[in-house]
Short mmCIF file of C-alpha atoms in Angstrom, two decimals:
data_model
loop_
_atom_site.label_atom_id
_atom_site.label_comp_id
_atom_site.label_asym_id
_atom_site.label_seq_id
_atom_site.Cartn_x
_atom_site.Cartn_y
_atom_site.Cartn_z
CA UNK A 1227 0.00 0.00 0.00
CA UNK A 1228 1.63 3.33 -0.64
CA UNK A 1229 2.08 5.75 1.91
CA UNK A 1230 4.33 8.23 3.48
CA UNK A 1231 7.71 7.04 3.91
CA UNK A 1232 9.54 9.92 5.19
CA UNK A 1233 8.65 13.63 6.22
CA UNK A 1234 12.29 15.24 6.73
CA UNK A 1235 13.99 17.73 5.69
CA UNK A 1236 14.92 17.33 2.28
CA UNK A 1237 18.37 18.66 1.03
CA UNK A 1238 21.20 18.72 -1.53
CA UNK A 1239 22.79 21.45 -3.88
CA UNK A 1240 23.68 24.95 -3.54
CA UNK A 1241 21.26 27.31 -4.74
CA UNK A 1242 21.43 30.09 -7.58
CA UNK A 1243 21.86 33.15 -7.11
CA UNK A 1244 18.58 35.40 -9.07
CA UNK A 1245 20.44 38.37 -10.66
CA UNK A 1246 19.05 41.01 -12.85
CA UNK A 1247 20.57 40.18 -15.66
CA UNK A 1248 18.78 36.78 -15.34
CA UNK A 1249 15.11 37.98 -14.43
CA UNK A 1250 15.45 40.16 -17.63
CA UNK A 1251 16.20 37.52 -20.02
CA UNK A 1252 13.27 35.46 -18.30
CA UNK A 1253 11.02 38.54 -18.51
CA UNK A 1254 11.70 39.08 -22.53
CA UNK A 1255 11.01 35.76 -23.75
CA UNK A 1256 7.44 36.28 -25.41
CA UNK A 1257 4.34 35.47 -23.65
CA UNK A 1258 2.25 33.22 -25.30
CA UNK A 1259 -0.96 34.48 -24.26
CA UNK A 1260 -1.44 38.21 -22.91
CA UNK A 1261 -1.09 39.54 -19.83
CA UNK A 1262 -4.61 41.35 -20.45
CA UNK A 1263 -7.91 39.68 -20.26
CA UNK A 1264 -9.44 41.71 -22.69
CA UNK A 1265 -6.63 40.68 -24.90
CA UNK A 1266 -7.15 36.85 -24.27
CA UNK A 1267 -10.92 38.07 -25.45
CA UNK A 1268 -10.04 39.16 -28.28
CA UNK A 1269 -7.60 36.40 -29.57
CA UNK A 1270 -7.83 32.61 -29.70
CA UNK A 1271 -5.92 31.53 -26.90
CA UNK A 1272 -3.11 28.30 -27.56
CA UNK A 1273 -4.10 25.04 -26.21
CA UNK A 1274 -1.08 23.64 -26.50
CA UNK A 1275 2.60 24.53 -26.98
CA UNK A 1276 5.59 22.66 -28.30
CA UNK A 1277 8.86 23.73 -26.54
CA UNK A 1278 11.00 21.85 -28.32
CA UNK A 1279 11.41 18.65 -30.88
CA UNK A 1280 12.19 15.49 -28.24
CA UNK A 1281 8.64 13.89 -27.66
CA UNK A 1282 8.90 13.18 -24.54
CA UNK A 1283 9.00 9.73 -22.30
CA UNK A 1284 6.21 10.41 -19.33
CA UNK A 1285 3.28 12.85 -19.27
CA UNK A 1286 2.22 14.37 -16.02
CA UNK A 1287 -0.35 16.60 -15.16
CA UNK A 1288 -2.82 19.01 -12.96
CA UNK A 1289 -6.40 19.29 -12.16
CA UNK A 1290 -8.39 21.38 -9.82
CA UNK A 1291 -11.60 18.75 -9.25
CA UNK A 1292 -13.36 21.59 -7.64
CA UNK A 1293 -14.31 19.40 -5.07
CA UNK A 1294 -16.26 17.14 -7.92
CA UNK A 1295 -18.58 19.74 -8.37
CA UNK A 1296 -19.17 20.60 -12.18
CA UNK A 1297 -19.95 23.60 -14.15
CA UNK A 1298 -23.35 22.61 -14.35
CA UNK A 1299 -23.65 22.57 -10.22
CA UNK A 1300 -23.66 18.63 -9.79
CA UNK A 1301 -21.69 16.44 -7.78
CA UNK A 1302 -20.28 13.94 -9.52
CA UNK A 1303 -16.96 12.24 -8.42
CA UNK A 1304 -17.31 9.06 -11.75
CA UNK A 1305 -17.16 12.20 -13.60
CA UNK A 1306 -14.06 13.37 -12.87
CA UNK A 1307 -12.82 10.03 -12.58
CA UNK A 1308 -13.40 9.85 -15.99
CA UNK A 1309 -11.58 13.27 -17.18
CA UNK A 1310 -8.75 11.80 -15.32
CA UNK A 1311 -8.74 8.49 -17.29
CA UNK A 1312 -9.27 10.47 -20.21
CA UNK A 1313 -5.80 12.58 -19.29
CA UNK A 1314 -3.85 9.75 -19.36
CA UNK A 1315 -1.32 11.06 -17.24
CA UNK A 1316 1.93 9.10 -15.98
CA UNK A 1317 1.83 10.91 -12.85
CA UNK A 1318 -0.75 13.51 -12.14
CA UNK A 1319 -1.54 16.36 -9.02
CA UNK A 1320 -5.38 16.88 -8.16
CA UNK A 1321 -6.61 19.79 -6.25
CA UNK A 1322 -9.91 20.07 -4.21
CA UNK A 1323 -9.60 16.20 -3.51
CA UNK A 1324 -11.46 16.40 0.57
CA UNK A 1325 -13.83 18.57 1.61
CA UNK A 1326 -12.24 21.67 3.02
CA UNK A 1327 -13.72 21.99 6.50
CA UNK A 1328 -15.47 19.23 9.02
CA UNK A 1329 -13.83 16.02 8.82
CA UNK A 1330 -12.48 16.93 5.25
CA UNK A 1331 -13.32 14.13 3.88
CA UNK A 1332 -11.84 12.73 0.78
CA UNK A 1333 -14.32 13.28 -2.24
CA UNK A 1334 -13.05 10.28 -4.78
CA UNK A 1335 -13.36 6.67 -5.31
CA UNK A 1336 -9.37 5.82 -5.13
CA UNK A 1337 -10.34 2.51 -5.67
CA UNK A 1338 -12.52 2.55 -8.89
CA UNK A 1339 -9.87 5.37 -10.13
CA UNK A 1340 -7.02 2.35 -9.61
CA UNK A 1341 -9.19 0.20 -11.57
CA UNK A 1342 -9.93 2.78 -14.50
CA UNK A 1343 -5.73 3.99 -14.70
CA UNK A 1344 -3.89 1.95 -12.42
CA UNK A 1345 -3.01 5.70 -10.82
CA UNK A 1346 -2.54 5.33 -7.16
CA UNK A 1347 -1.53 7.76 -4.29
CA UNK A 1348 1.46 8.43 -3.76
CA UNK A 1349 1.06 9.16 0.28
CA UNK A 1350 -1.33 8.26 2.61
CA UNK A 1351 -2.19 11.49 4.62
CA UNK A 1352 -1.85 11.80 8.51
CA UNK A 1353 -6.49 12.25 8.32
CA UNK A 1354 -7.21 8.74 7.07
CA UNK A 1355 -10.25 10.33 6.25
CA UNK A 1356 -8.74 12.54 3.37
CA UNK A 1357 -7.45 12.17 0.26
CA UNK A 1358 -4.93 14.77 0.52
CA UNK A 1359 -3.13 17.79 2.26
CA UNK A 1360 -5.08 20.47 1.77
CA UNK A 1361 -6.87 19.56 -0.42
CA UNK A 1362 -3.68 18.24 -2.75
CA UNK A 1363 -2.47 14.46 -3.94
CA UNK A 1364 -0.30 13.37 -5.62
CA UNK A 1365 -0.89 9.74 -7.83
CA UNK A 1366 1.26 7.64 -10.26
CA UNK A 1367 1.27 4.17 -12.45
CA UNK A 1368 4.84 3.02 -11.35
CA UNK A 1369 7.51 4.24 -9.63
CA UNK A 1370 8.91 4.10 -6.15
CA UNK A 1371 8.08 6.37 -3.33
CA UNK A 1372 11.54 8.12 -2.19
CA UNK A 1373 9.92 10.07 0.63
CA UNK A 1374 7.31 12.42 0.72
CA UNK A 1375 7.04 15.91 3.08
CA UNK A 1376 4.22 18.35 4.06
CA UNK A 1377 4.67 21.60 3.60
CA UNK A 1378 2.77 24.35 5.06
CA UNK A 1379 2.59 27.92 2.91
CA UNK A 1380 2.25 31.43 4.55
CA UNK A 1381 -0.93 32.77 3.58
CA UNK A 1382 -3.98 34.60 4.96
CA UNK A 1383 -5.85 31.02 3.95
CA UNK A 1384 -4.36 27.42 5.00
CA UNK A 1385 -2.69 26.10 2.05
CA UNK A 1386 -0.33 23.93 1.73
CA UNK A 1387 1.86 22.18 -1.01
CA UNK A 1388 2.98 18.17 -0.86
CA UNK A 1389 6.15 17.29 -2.15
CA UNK A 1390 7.30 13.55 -3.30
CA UNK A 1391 10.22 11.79 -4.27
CA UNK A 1392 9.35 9.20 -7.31
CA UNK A 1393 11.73 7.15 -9.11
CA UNK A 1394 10.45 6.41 -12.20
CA UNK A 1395 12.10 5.52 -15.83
CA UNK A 1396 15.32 5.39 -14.04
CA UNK A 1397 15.47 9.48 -13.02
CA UNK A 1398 14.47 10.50 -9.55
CA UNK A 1399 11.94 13.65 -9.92
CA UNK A 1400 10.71 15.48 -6.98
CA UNK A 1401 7.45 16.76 -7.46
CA UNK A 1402 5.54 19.57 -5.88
CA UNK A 1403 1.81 19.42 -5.64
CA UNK A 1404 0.83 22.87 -4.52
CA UNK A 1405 -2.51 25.06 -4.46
CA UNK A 1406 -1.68 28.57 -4.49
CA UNK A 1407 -3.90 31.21 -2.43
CA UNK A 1408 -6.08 34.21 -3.96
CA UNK A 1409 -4.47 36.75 -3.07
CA UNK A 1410 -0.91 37.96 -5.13
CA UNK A 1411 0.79 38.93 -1.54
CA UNK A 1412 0.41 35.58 -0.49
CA UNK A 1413 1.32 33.61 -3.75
CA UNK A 1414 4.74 35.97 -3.74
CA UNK A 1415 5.59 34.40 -0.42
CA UNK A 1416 4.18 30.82 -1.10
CA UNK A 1417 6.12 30.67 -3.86
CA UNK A 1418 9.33 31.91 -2.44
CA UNK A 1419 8.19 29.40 0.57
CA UNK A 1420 8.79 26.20 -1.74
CA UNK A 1421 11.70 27.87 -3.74
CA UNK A 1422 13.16 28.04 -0.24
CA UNK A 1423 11.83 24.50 0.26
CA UNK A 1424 13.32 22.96 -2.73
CA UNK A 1425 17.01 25.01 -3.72
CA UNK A 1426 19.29 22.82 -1.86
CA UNK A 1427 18.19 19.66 -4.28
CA UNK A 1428 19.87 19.05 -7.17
CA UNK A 1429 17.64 16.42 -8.81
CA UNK A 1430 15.02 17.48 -11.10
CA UNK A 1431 11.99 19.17 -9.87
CA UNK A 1432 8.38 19.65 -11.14
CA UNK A 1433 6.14 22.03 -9.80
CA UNK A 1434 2.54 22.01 -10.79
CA UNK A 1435 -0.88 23.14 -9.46
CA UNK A 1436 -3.38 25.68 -9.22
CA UNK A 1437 -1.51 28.94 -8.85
CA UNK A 1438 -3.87 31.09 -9.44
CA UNK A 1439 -1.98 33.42 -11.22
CA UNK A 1440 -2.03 34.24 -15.26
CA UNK A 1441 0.62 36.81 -14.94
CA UNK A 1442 3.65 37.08 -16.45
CA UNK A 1443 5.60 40.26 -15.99
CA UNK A 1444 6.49 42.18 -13.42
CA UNK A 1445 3.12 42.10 -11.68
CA UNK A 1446 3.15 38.13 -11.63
CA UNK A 1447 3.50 36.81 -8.28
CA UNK A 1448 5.34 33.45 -9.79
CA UNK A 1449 8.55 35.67 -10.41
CA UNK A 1450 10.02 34.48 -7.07
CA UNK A 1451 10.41 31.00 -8.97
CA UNK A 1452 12.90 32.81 -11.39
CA UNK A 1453 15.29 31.65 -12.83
CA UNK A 1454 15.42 27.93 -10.64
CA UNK A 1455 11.57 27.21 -12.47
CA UNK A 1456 10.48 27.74 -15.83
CA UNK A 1457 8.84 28.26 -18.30
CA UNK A 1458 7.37 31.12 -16.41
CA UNK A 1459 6.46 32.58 -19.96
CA UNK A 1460 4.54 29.54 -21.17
CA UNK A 1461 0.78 29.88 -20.01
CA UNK A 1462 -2.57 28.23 -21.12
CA UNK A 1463 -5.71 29.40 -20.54
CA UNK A 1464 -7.69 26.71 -18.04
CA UNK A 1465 -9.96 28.77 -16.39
CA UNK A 1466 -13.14 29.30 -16.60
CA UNK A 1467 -13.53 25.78 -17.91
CA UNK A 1468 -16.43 26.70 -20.31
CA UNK A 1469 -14.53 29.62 -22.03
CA UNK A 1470 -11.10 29.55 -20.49
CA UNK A 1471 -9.37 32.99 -20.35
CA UNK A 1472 -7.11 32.99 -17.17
CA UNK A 1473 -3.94 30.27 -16.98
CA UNK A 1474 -4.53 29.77 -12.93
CA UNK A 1475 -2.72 26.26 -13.71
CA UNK A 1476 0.58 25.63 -14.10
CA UNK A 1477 3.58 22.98 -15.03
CA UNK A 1478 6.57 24.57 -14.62
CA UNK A 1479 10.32 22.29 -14.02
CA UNK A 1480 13.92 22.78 -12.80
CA UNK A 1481 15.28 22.79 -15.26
CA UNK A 1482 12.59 24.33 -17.56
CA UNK A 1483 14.03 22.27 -20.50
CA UNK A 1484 12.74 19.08 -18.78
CA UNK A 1485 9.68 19.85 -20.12
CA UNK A 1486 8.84 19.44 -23.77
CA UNK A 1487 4.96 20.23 -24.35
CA UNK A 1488 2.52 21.54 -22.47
CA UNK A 1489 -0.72 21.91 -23.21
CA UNK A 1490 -4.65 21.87 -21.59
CA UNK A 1491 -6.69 19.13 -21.47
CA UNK A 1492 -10.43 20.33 -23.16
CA UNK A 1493 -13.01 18.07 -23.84
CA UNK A 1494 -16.59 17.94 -23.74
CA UNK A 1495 -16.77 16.03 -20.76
CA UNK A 1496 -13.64 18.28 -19.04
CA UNK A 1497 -15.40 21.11 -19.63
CA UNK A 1498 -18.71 20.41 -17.34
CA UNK A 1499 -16.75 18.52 -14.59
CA UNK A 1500 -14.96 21.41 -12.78
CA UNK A 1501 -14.60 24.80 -13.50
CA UNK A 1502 -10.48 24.23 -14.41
CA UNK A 1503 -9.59 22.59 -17.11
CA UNK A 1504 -6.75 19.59 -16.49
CA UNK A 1505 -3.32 20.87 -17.98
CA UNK A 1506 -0.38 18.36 -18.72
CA UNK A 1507 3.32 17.99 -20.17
CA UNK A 1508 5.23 15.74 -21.67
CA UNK A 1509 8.86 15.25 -19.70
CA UNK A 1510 11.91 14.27 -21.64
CA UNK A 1511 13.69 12.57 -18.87
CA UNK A 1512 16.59 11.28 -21.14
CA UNK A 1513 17.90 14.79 -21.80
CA UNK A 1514 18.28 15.18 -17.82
CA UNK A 1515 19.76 12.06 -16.55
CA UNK A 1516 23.28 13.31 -15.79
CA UNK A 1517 20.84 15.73 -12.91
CA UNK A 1518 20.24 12.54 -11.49
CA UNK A 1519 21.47 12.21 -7.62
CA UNK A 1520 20.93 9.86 -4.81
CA UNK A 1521 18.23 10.56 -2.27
CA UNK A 1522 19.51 12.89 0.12
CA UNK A 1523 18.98 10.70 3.47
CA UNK A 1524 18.60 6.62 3.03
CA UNK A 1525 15.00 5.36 4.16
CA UNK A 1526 14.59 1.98 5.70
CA UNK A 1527 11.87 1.20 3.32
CA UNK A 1528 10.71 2.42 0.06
CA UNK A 1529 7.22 2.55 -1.38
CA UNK A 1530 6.85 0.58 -4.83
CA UNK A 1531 4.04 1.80 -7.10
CA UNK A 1532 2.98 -0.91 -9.17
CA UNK A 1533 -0.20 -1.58 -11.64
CA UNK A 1534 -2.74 -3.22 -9.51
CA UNK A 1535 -1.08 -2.11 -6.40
CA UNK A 1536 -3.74 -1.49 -3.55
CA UNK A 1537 -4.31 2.39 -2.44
#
């Protein structure tokens, strides 16, 4: 069964130094969709993006489940079980997963989703009643479970981000599973709170989630994440699902050539189940090997995510 096999403090390489001359270059690079809503009205927004030629080995991706509540008001977790299968996603990060206050209950059938993908969680969370923490998981088809840590982000809500250690294809990745808050002050420190979390590690890193931010100039609360994440310059509209203008969701990696496409999931049935639209990317883990390190402290026991496995 997986589950959490660590929560300590995670650490490895130096970090980089941000310098102007870096944020500048960043800042240049062409947005792909405008910083302006009216803008985005006015143009077709991209739906998907090729950053380069390699076609990548895994795909992971994000969705806000909105608690399983769809556009059309309904609760319906076989629905979103179903936009999820439909993904097809190596390794994916859900948002919303437990009710957010009471017993925060988890909201989806992790055992008919196993069936459907063979995706299973990644941790199992302190509240067996959850899903998640806050709200976020974190599930995969194969792989083992390194070690996985809770973080808690600074905020005027409780958020928080999970972070996971997963061997998979030979490469370890650490991925970051975070929901960001609404308001830009606190995203500016969240995100500084996991680039402080996550600069001492050398081995690749993914960070995806709702981050509720579209920005991407100097007002854009994700500039923190510069240069260490990218590409901060690459952002799809998933938001409103029905007639997606804002890119709340992100995939973003360290380093940014990791990943190779991006792009959001829209479909018929993704566009009733939640009011985000599921956004994935295809990772070219061959061209990032020689990033790849030993865990940073030995565990006892490892966690070994295999088809079938029970959650």
């Amino acid at each position: 069964m997986p589950g959490i096999v660590g929560k300590r403090a995670l650490a490895g390489s130096p970090r980089q130094d941000l310098t102007s001359s870096n944020r500048i270059e960043m800042l240049n690079q062409p947005p792909t969709l405008s910083t302006s809503v009216a803008a985005a009205l006015r143009q077709k927004a991209p739906r998907l993006i090729e950053l380069n030629g390699d076609p990548g080995s895994i795909t992971i991706a994000s969705y806000n489940v909105h608690k399983c509540v769809g556009t059309d008001g309904l609760f319906d977790p076989l629905r979103v079980a179903k936009v999820v299968r439909e993904i097809d996603a190596d390794i994916i990060a859900l948002q919303e997963v437990d009710e957010r206050t009471g017993k925060r209950q988890g909201l989806l059938d992790l055992e008919a989703l196993r069936q459907e993908t063979d995706l299973v969680a990644a941790h199992t969370p302190d509240n067996l009643r959850s899903h998640g923490w806050h709200g976020n998981m974190i599930l995969a088809r194969k792989g083992i479970v390194q070690a996985v840590s809770q973080v808690r982000l600074p905020g005027l809500e409780p958020r928080g981000a999970l972070i996971a250690d997963l061997e998979i294809g030979g490469v370890v990745l650490r991925i970051i599973a975070a929901h960001f808050g609404l308001l830009r002050r606190s995203r500016t420190k969240q995100a500084g709170a996991l680039l402080e979390a996550t600069h001492p590690v050398l081995r690749p890193t993914i960070l995806l989630g709702d981050l509720n931010e579209w920005r991407v100039r100097n007002r854009s609360s994700l500039l923190a994440l510069l240069p260490h994440f990218g590409p901060i310059h690459v952002v799809l509209p998933s938001f409103p699902s029905r007639f997606p203008l804002l890119a709340l969701d992100r995939i973003l990696a360290k380093p940014p050539t990791l990943i190779s496409r991006i792009e959001v999931h829209q479909t018929p049935l993704s566009r009733i189940a939640s009011d985000h639209l599921p956004i994935k990317a295809r990772l070219n883990l061959n061209g990032i090997r020689h990033l790849h390190v030993q865990p940073d402290f030995s565990l006892s026991d490892k966690t070994d995510i295999r088809p079938g496995d029970q959650v």
